[in-house]
Coordinates of C-alpha atoms and ligand atoms in Angstrom, one line a residue:
M23 CA 0.0 0.0 0.0
N24 CA 1.3 3.5 -0.9
E25 CA 1.9 5.6 2.2
R26 CA 0.5 9.1 1.9
K27 CA 3.3 11.6 2.4
E28 CA 2.9 14.6 4.5
P29 CA 3.5 17.8 2.5
I30 CA 7.0 18.9 3.2
P31 CA 7.9 22.4 4.5
V32 CA 8.7 24.9 1.8
T33 CA 10.3 28.4 2.0
V34 CA 9.6 31.0 -0.6
V35 CA 12.0 33.9 -0.8
G36 CA 10.7 36.9 -2.8
L37 CA 7.1 38.0 -2.7
G38 CA 6.7 39.9 -5.9
A39 CA 3.7 39.1 -8.1
M40 CA 5.1 35.7 -8.9
G41 CA 6.5 34.8 -5.5
M42 CA 3.1 35.6 -3.9
A43 CA 1.4 33.2 -6.4
L44 CA 4.0 30.4 -5.7
A45 CA 3.7 30.8 -1.9
S46 CA -0.1 30.8 -2.2
A47 CA 0.0 27.5 -4.2
F48 CA 2.1 25.8 -1.6
L49 CA -0.1 27.0 1.2
A50 CA -3.3 25.9 -0.6
A51 CA -1.7 22.4 -1.1
G52 CA -1.1 22.1 2.7
H53 CA 2.6 22.7 2.8
P54 CA 4.0 24.4 5.9
T55 CA 5.1 27.6 4.1
T56 CA 7.7 30.1 5.4
V57 CA 8.1 33.4 3.5
W58 CA 10.6 36.2 3.4
N59 CA 10.6 39.4 1.4
R60 CA 12.6 42.6 1.5
S61 CA 9.4 44.6 2.1
A62 CA 8.1 42.4 4.9
G63 CA 4.5 43.8 4.7
K64 CA 3.9 42.0 1.5
A65 CA 3.7 38.8 3.5
D66 CA 0.7 40.0 5.5
D67 CA -2.0 38.2 3.5
L68 CA 0.0 35.0 3.3
V69 CA 0.5 35.1 7.1
A70 CA -3.2 35.6 7.6
A71 CA -3.7 32.5 5.4
G72 CA -1.3 30.4 7.5
A73 CA 2.2 31.1 6.3
A74 CA 5.1 31.8 8.7
R75 CA 6.9 35.1 8.3
A76 CA 10.7 34.7 8.7
A77 CA 12.2 37.6 10.5
T78 CA 15.5 37.2 8.8
I79 CA 16.7 35.6 5.6
T80 CA 18.8 33.1 7.6
E81 CA 15.6 32.1 9.5
A82 CA 13.8 31.6 6.1
L83 CA 16.6 29.4 4.6
T84 CA 16.8 27.1 7.7
A85 CA 13.0 26.7 8.1
S86 CA 12.6 24.2 5.2
P87 CA 14.4 21.5 3.3
L88 CA 13.2 23.0 0.1
V89 CA 13.8 26.7 -0.7
I90 CA 12.3 28.5 -3.7
T91 CA 13.7 31.8 -4.7
C92 CA 11.8 34.2 -7.1
L93 CA 13.5 37.6 -7.2
L94 CA 13.9 40.4 -9.7
D95 CA 17.2 39.2 -11.1
Y96 CA 20.5 37.3 -10.3
P97 CA 22.3 40.3 -8.8
V98 CA 19.4 40.7 -6.3
L99 CA 19.4 36.9 -5.7
H100 CA 23.1 36.9 -4.7
Q101 CA 22.7 40.1 -2.7
V102 CA 20.0 38.3 -0.7
L103 CA 21.5 34.8 -0.5
D104 CA 25.3 35.2 -0.4
P105 CA 25.6 36.6 3.2
S106 CA 23.6 33.5 4.5
G107 CA 24.7 30.9 2.0
G108 CA 26.0 28.6 4.7
A109 CA 22.5 28.3 6.1
L110 CA 21.4 26.4 2.9
A111 CA 23.9 23.5 3.4
G112 CA 22.2 20.1 3.0
R113 CA 19.0 21.7 1.5
T114 CA 17.6 22.0 -2.0
L115 CA 17.5 25.5 -3.6
V116 CA 15.1 25.9 -6.6
N117 CA 15.8 29.2 -8.1
L118 CA 13.0 30.5 -10.4
T119 CA 14.5 34.0 -11.0
N120 CA 14.7 34.8 -14.7
G121 CA 18.3 35.0 -16.0
T122 CA 20.8 33.8 -18.5
P123 CA 22.3 30.3 -18.8
E124 CA 25.7 31.7 -17.6
Q125 CA 24.1 33.2 -14.4
A126 CA 22.4 29.8 -13.8
R127 CA 25.7 27.9 -14.1
E128 CA 27.5 30.3 -11.8
T129 CA 24.8 30.0 -9.2
A130 CA 25.0 26.2 -9.5
T131 CA 28.7 26.4 -8.8
W132 CA 28.0 28.7 -5.8
A133 CA 25.4 26.2 -4.5
A134 CA 27.8 23.3 -4.9
R135 CA 30.4 25.2 -2.8
H136 CA 27.8 25.5 -0.1
D137 CA 26.8 21.9 -0.3
V138 CA 23.3 22.8 -1.6
G139 CA 21.3 20.7 -4.1
Y140 CA 20.5 23.1 -7.0
L141 CA 17.8 23.3 -9.6
D142 CA 17.4 26.3 -11.8
G143 CA 14.0 27.0 -13.3
G144 CA 12.1 29.0 -15.8
I145 CA 8.4 29.8 -15.2
M146 CA 6.4 29.7 -18.5
A147 CA 3.3 31.2 -16.9
V148 CA 1.8 34.4 -15.4
P149 CA 1.0 34.5 -11.7
A150 CA -2.8 33.8 -12.3
M151 CA -1.9 30.5 -13.9
I152 CA 0.3 29.2 -10.9
G153 CA -1.1 26.1 -9.2
R154 CA -3.0 25.1 -12.3
P155 CA -1.8 22.4 -14.8
E156 CA -1.5 24.9 -17.7
A157 CA 1.4 26.6 -15.8
L158 CA 4.6 25.0 -17.0
V159 CA 7.9 25.3 -15.1
L160 CA 11.1 24.1 -16.7
Y161 CA 13.9 22.8 -14.5
S162 CA 17.6 21.9 -15.0
G163 CA 20.5 21.0 -12.8
S164 CA 20.5 18.2 -10.2
Q165 CA 18.4 15.3 -11.4
A166 CA 18.5 13.8 -7.9
A167 CA 17.0 17.1 -6.5
F168 CA 14.3 17.1 -9.2
N169 CA 13.4 13.4 -8.5
Q170 CA 13.2 14.0 -4.8
H171 CA 11.0 17.1 -5.0
E172 CA 9.0 16.7 -8.2
Q173 CA 5.7 16.1 -6.4
T174 CA 6.1 19.2 -4.3
L175 CA 7.2 21.3 -7.4
N176 CA 4.1 20.1 -9.2
R177 CA 2.1 22.3 -6.7
M178 CA 3.2 25.3 -8.8
G179 CA 2.2 23.8 -12.2
G180 CA 3.4 21.1 -14.6
S181 CA 7.1 20.3 -14.2
R182 CA 9.5 19.6 -17.0
Y183 CA 13.1 18.5 -16.3
V184 CA 15.2 19.6 -19.3
G185 CA 18.7 18.4 -18.4
A186 CA 21.7 18.3 -16.0
D187 CA 23.3 21.5 -17.3
P188 CA 21.9 24.1 -14.9
G189 CA 21.8 26.6 -17.8
S190 CA 19.4 24.6 -19.9
A191 CA 16.1 25.7 -18.3
S192 CA 17.1 29.3 -18.7
L193 CA 18.1 28.8 -22.3
Y194 CA 14.8 27.1 -23.1
D195 CA 12.9 29.8 -21.1
L196 CA 14.6 32.6 -23.0
A197 CA 14.1 30.8 -26.3
L198 CA 10.4 30.4 -25.7
L199 CA 10.1 34.0 -24.5
S200 CA 11.9 35.2 -27.6
A201 CA 9.4 33.4 -29.8
M202 CA 6.6 34.9 -27.8
Y203 CA 7.9 38.5 -28.0
G204 CA 8.5 38.1 -31.7
Q205 CA 4.9 36.9 -32.2
F206 CA 3.5 39.6 -30.0
A207 CA 5.4 42.3 -31.8
G208 CA 4.1 41.1 -35.1
A209 CA 0.6 41.0 -33.7
R210 CA 0.9 44.5 -32.4
H211 CA 2.0 45.6 -35.8
A212 CA -1.0 43.9 -37.4
L213 CA -3.4 45.6 -35.0
A214 CA -1.7 48.9 -35.7
L215 CA -2.2 48.4 -39.4
V216 CA -5.9 47.5 -39.3
G217 CA -6.4 50.1 -36.6
T218 CA -5.6 52.8 -39.1
E219 CA -8.9 52.0 -40.8
N220 CA -11.0 52.0 -37.5
A221 CA -11.4 48.2 -37.7
D222 CA -13.1 46.4 -34.9
L223 CA -9.9 45.2 -33.2
P224 CA -11.4 42.6 -30.9
E225 CA -13.4 41.1 -33.8
F226 CA -10.3 41.1 -36.0
T227 CA -8.3 39.4 -33.3
S228 CA -10.8 36.6 -32.6
S229 CA -12.0 35.9 -36.1
L230 CA -8.8 36.4 -38.1
L231 CA -5.6 37.0 -36.2
I232 CA -5.8 34.1 -33.7
P233 CA -6.9 31.5 -36.3
W234 CA -4.3 32.8 -38.7
L235 CA -1.4 32.6 -36.2
T236 CA -2.6 29.2 -35.1
A237 CA -2.7 27.9 -38.7
T238 CA 0.8 29.3 -39.4
M239 CA 2.2 27.0 -36.6
I240 CA 2.2 24.3 -39.1
G241 CA 5.4 25.8 -40.6
L242 CA 7.4 25.5 -37.3
P243 CA 8.5 21.8 -37.7
V244 CA 10.1 22.8 -41.0
L245 CA 12.1 25.4 -39.3
A246 CA 13.2 22.9 -36.7
Q247 CA 14.6 20.7 -39.6
Q248 CA 17.1 23.4 -40.5
D249 CA 20.0 21.1 -40.9
T250 CA 18.4 19.0 -43.6
A251 CA 17.6 20.2 -47.1
Q252 CA 13.9 21.0 -47.2
D253 CA 11.7 22.0 -50.1
S254 CA 9.7 25.0 -49.2
D255 CA 6.3 26.1 -50.6
S256 CA 7.2 29.6 -49.6
P257 CA 10.4 30.6 -51.4
S258 CA 12.4 33.5 -49.8
G259 CA 12.1 35.6 -53.0
M260 CA 8.3 35.5 -52.7
Q261 CA 8.4 36.3 -49.0
A262 CA 10.8 39.2 -49.4
V263 CA 8.3 40.8 -51.9
A264 CA 5.4 40.3 -49.4
I265 CA 7.5 41.8 -46.6
A266 CA 8.4 44.8 -48.8
N267 CA 4.7 45.3 -49.5
I268 CA 3.9 45.2 -45.8
V269 CA 6.6 47.8 -45.1
D270 CA 5.3 50.0 -48.0
A271 CA 1.7 49.7 -46.8
S272 CA 2.7 50.4 -43.2
N273 CA 4.5 53.6 -44.3
A274 CA 1.5 54.6 -46.4
Q275 CA -0.9 54.0 -43.4
G276 CA 1.4 55.9 -41.0
V277 CA 2.5 52.8 -39.1
D278 CA 6.2 52.3 -38.1
G279 CA 7.6 49.6 -40.4
D280 CA 10.9 49.2 -38.6
L281 CA 10.2 45.8 -37.2
L282 CA 9.5 44.3 -40.6
S283 CA 12.5 46.2 -42.2
H284 CA 14.8 44.2 -39.9
L285 CA 13.4 41.0 -41.4
L286 CA 13.4 42.4 -44.9
I287 CA 17.0 43.6 -45.1
P288 CA 18.6 40.1 -44.5
M289 CA 16.1 38.6 -46.9
R290 CA 16.9 41.1 -49.5
D291 CA 20.6 40.6 -49.0
L292 CA 20.1 36.9 -49.2
I293 CA 18.4 37.2 -52.5
G294 CA 21.1 39.6 -53.8
R295 CA 23.7 36.9 -53.1
R296 CA 21.8 33.8 -54.1
A297 CA 19.3 33.0 -56.7
A298 CA 15.7 34.0 -55.6
G299 CA 13.5 31.0 -55.1
R300 CA 15.7 29.3 -52.5
S301 CA 14.0 27.9 -49.5
L302 CA 13.5 29.6 -46.1
D303 CA 16.4 27.4 -44.8
D304 CA 18.8 29.9 -46.3
L305 CA 17.3 32.6 -44.1
V306 CA 17.6 30.3 -41.1
D307 CA 21.3 29.8 -42.0
L308 CA 21.8 33.5 -42.2
I309 CA 20.3 34.0 -38.7
N310 CA 22.3 31.1 -37.2
R311 CA 25.6 31.8 -38.9
P312 CA 25.6 35.4 -40.1
E313 CA 29.3 35.4 -40.8
Q314 CA 29.0 32.5 -43.2
G315 CA 26.1 34.0 -45.1
K316 CA 28.3 36.9 -46.3
Ligands
LIG9 N1 5.2 38.1 -13.1 C1 5.3 37.3 -14.2 O1 4.4 37.3 -15.0 C2 6.4 36.4 -14.3 C3 6.3 35.3 -15.2 C4 7.4 34.4 -15.4 C5 8.5 34.6 -14.6 N2 8.6 35.6 -13.8 C6 9.9 35.8 -13.1 O2 9.7 35.8 -11.7 C7 10.7 36.7 -11.1 C8 10.0 37.6 -10.1 O3 9.0 38.3 -10.9 P1 7.9 39.2 -10.3 O4 6.8 39.3 -11.3 O5 7.5 38.6 -8.9 O6 8.6 40.6 -10.1 P2 8.2 41.7 -9.0 O7 6.8 41.7 -8.7 O8 8.9 43.0 -9.5 O9 9.0 41.3 -7.7 C9 10.4 41.4 -7.6 C10 10.9 40.8 -6.3 O10 12.3 41.0 -6.2 C11 12.5 41.7 -4.9 N3 13.6 42.6 -5.0 C12 13.8 43.5 -6.0 N4 15.0 44.2 -5.7 C13 15.4 43.8 -4.5 C14 16.6 44.1 -3.7 N5 17.5 45.0 -4.1 N6 16.7 43.4 -2.6 C15 15.9 42.4 -2.2 N7 14.8 42.1 -2.9 C16 14.6 42.7 -4.1 C17 11.2 42.4 -4.6 O11 11.2 42.7 -3.3 P3 10.2 44.0 -2.8 O12 8.8 43.5 -2.7 O13 10.8 44.3 -1.5 O14 10.4 45.1 -3.8 C18 10.2 41.3 -5.0 O15 10.2 40.3 -4.1 C19 11.4 37.4 -12.2 O16 12.7 36.8 -12.5 C20 10.5 37.2 -13.4 O17 11.2 37.2 -14.6 C21 7.6 36.5 -13.6

C-alpha cells in the first residue's frame, strides 16, 4: 500500500507578483510555508492565510528542506542569499528567478560550494496560472533534487526537467520568451495596421488574427529541420516581396515599419547573393551563422 506523504515544509524567498502566487499555491496544497521578502509587509495576506513570516533571511533558509527563490534578477538573488549561503547546506535550492544560462551555471557552482542541491527553473506562466496544470515550469540541474521534490514542485504547475546542465532551463525559457515576444510584436504591428482604418480590433483578433497565427504554426516543424535540405512552398524571394509590401503599406498607413524592415533587409541581402527561389532554410542559416552568409 502506498503511504500518503505529509506535504514537506517549503520556504519562498521573494514575494513579488510571482513569488506571492508560488507561496499561495504551496499554502493551498497544505505545505507548511515560510516566506521572506525585503518589504516584509507584502507577506501579511499570506501570514493571515497560515504562512510563517521569517524575521531574517537566515531564518527563512533554515526553516525548510526546500527553498524556492523568485526575485527580480540574479544580482538581487546573490545580494539576498550570499551573506547567508552557509544556512542552505544540505537543503535544496530551486531558483526561479529569470536570468541567463551563464548566471544559472555560476549559481549552481555557488550552490555546490555551499553543499546545496541546486535546480534552476524557468516559469512559463503568469501568476494567475500558478497552481494550475497549464502553468509550466522548466527545471535543469540536479536530477536527484528534481526526482526528490518533483511532487512538491508540481504544486506550482506542470514540471519539465530539461537536463543536467543548470543553464538549460534558462536557455529554453529565453528561447520560448523570444518566440513569444516576436509573435506579440508582429501581432501589435498587425493591430496597428488594421487600426488605421478603424477596424473592430477585438473582432479582427478573434475571427482572423488568432486563427491565422494558429494555422501558421504548421510551418514550425520545417524550421526545426534546418540542418536537412527542405523544399519550401514559400520561397524566400516571394516572402521578401510580401514583406516589402507590408513595409510600404505600413509607411502609407502611417505605421512604423521598422520591425519588418529588420526582417526584410537580411532577406533582400540573401536574394542579392543567391538566386531567388531558394528555401527559407537559407534565411535560417543567415540567422544562425551570419558570418557564413556573407
Ligand atoms: N510576473 C510574471 O508574469 C512572471 C512570469 C514568469 C517569470 N517571472 C519571473 O519571476 C521573477 C519575479 O518576478 P515578479 O513578477 O514577482 O517581479 P516583481 O513583482 O517585480 O518582484 C520582484 C521581487 O524582487 C525583490 N527585489 C527587488 N529588488 C530587490 C533588492 N534589491 N533586494 C531584495 N529584494 C529585491 C522584490 O522585493 P520587494 O517586494 O521588497 O520590492 C520582489 O520580491 C522574475 O525573475 C520574473 O522574470 C515573472
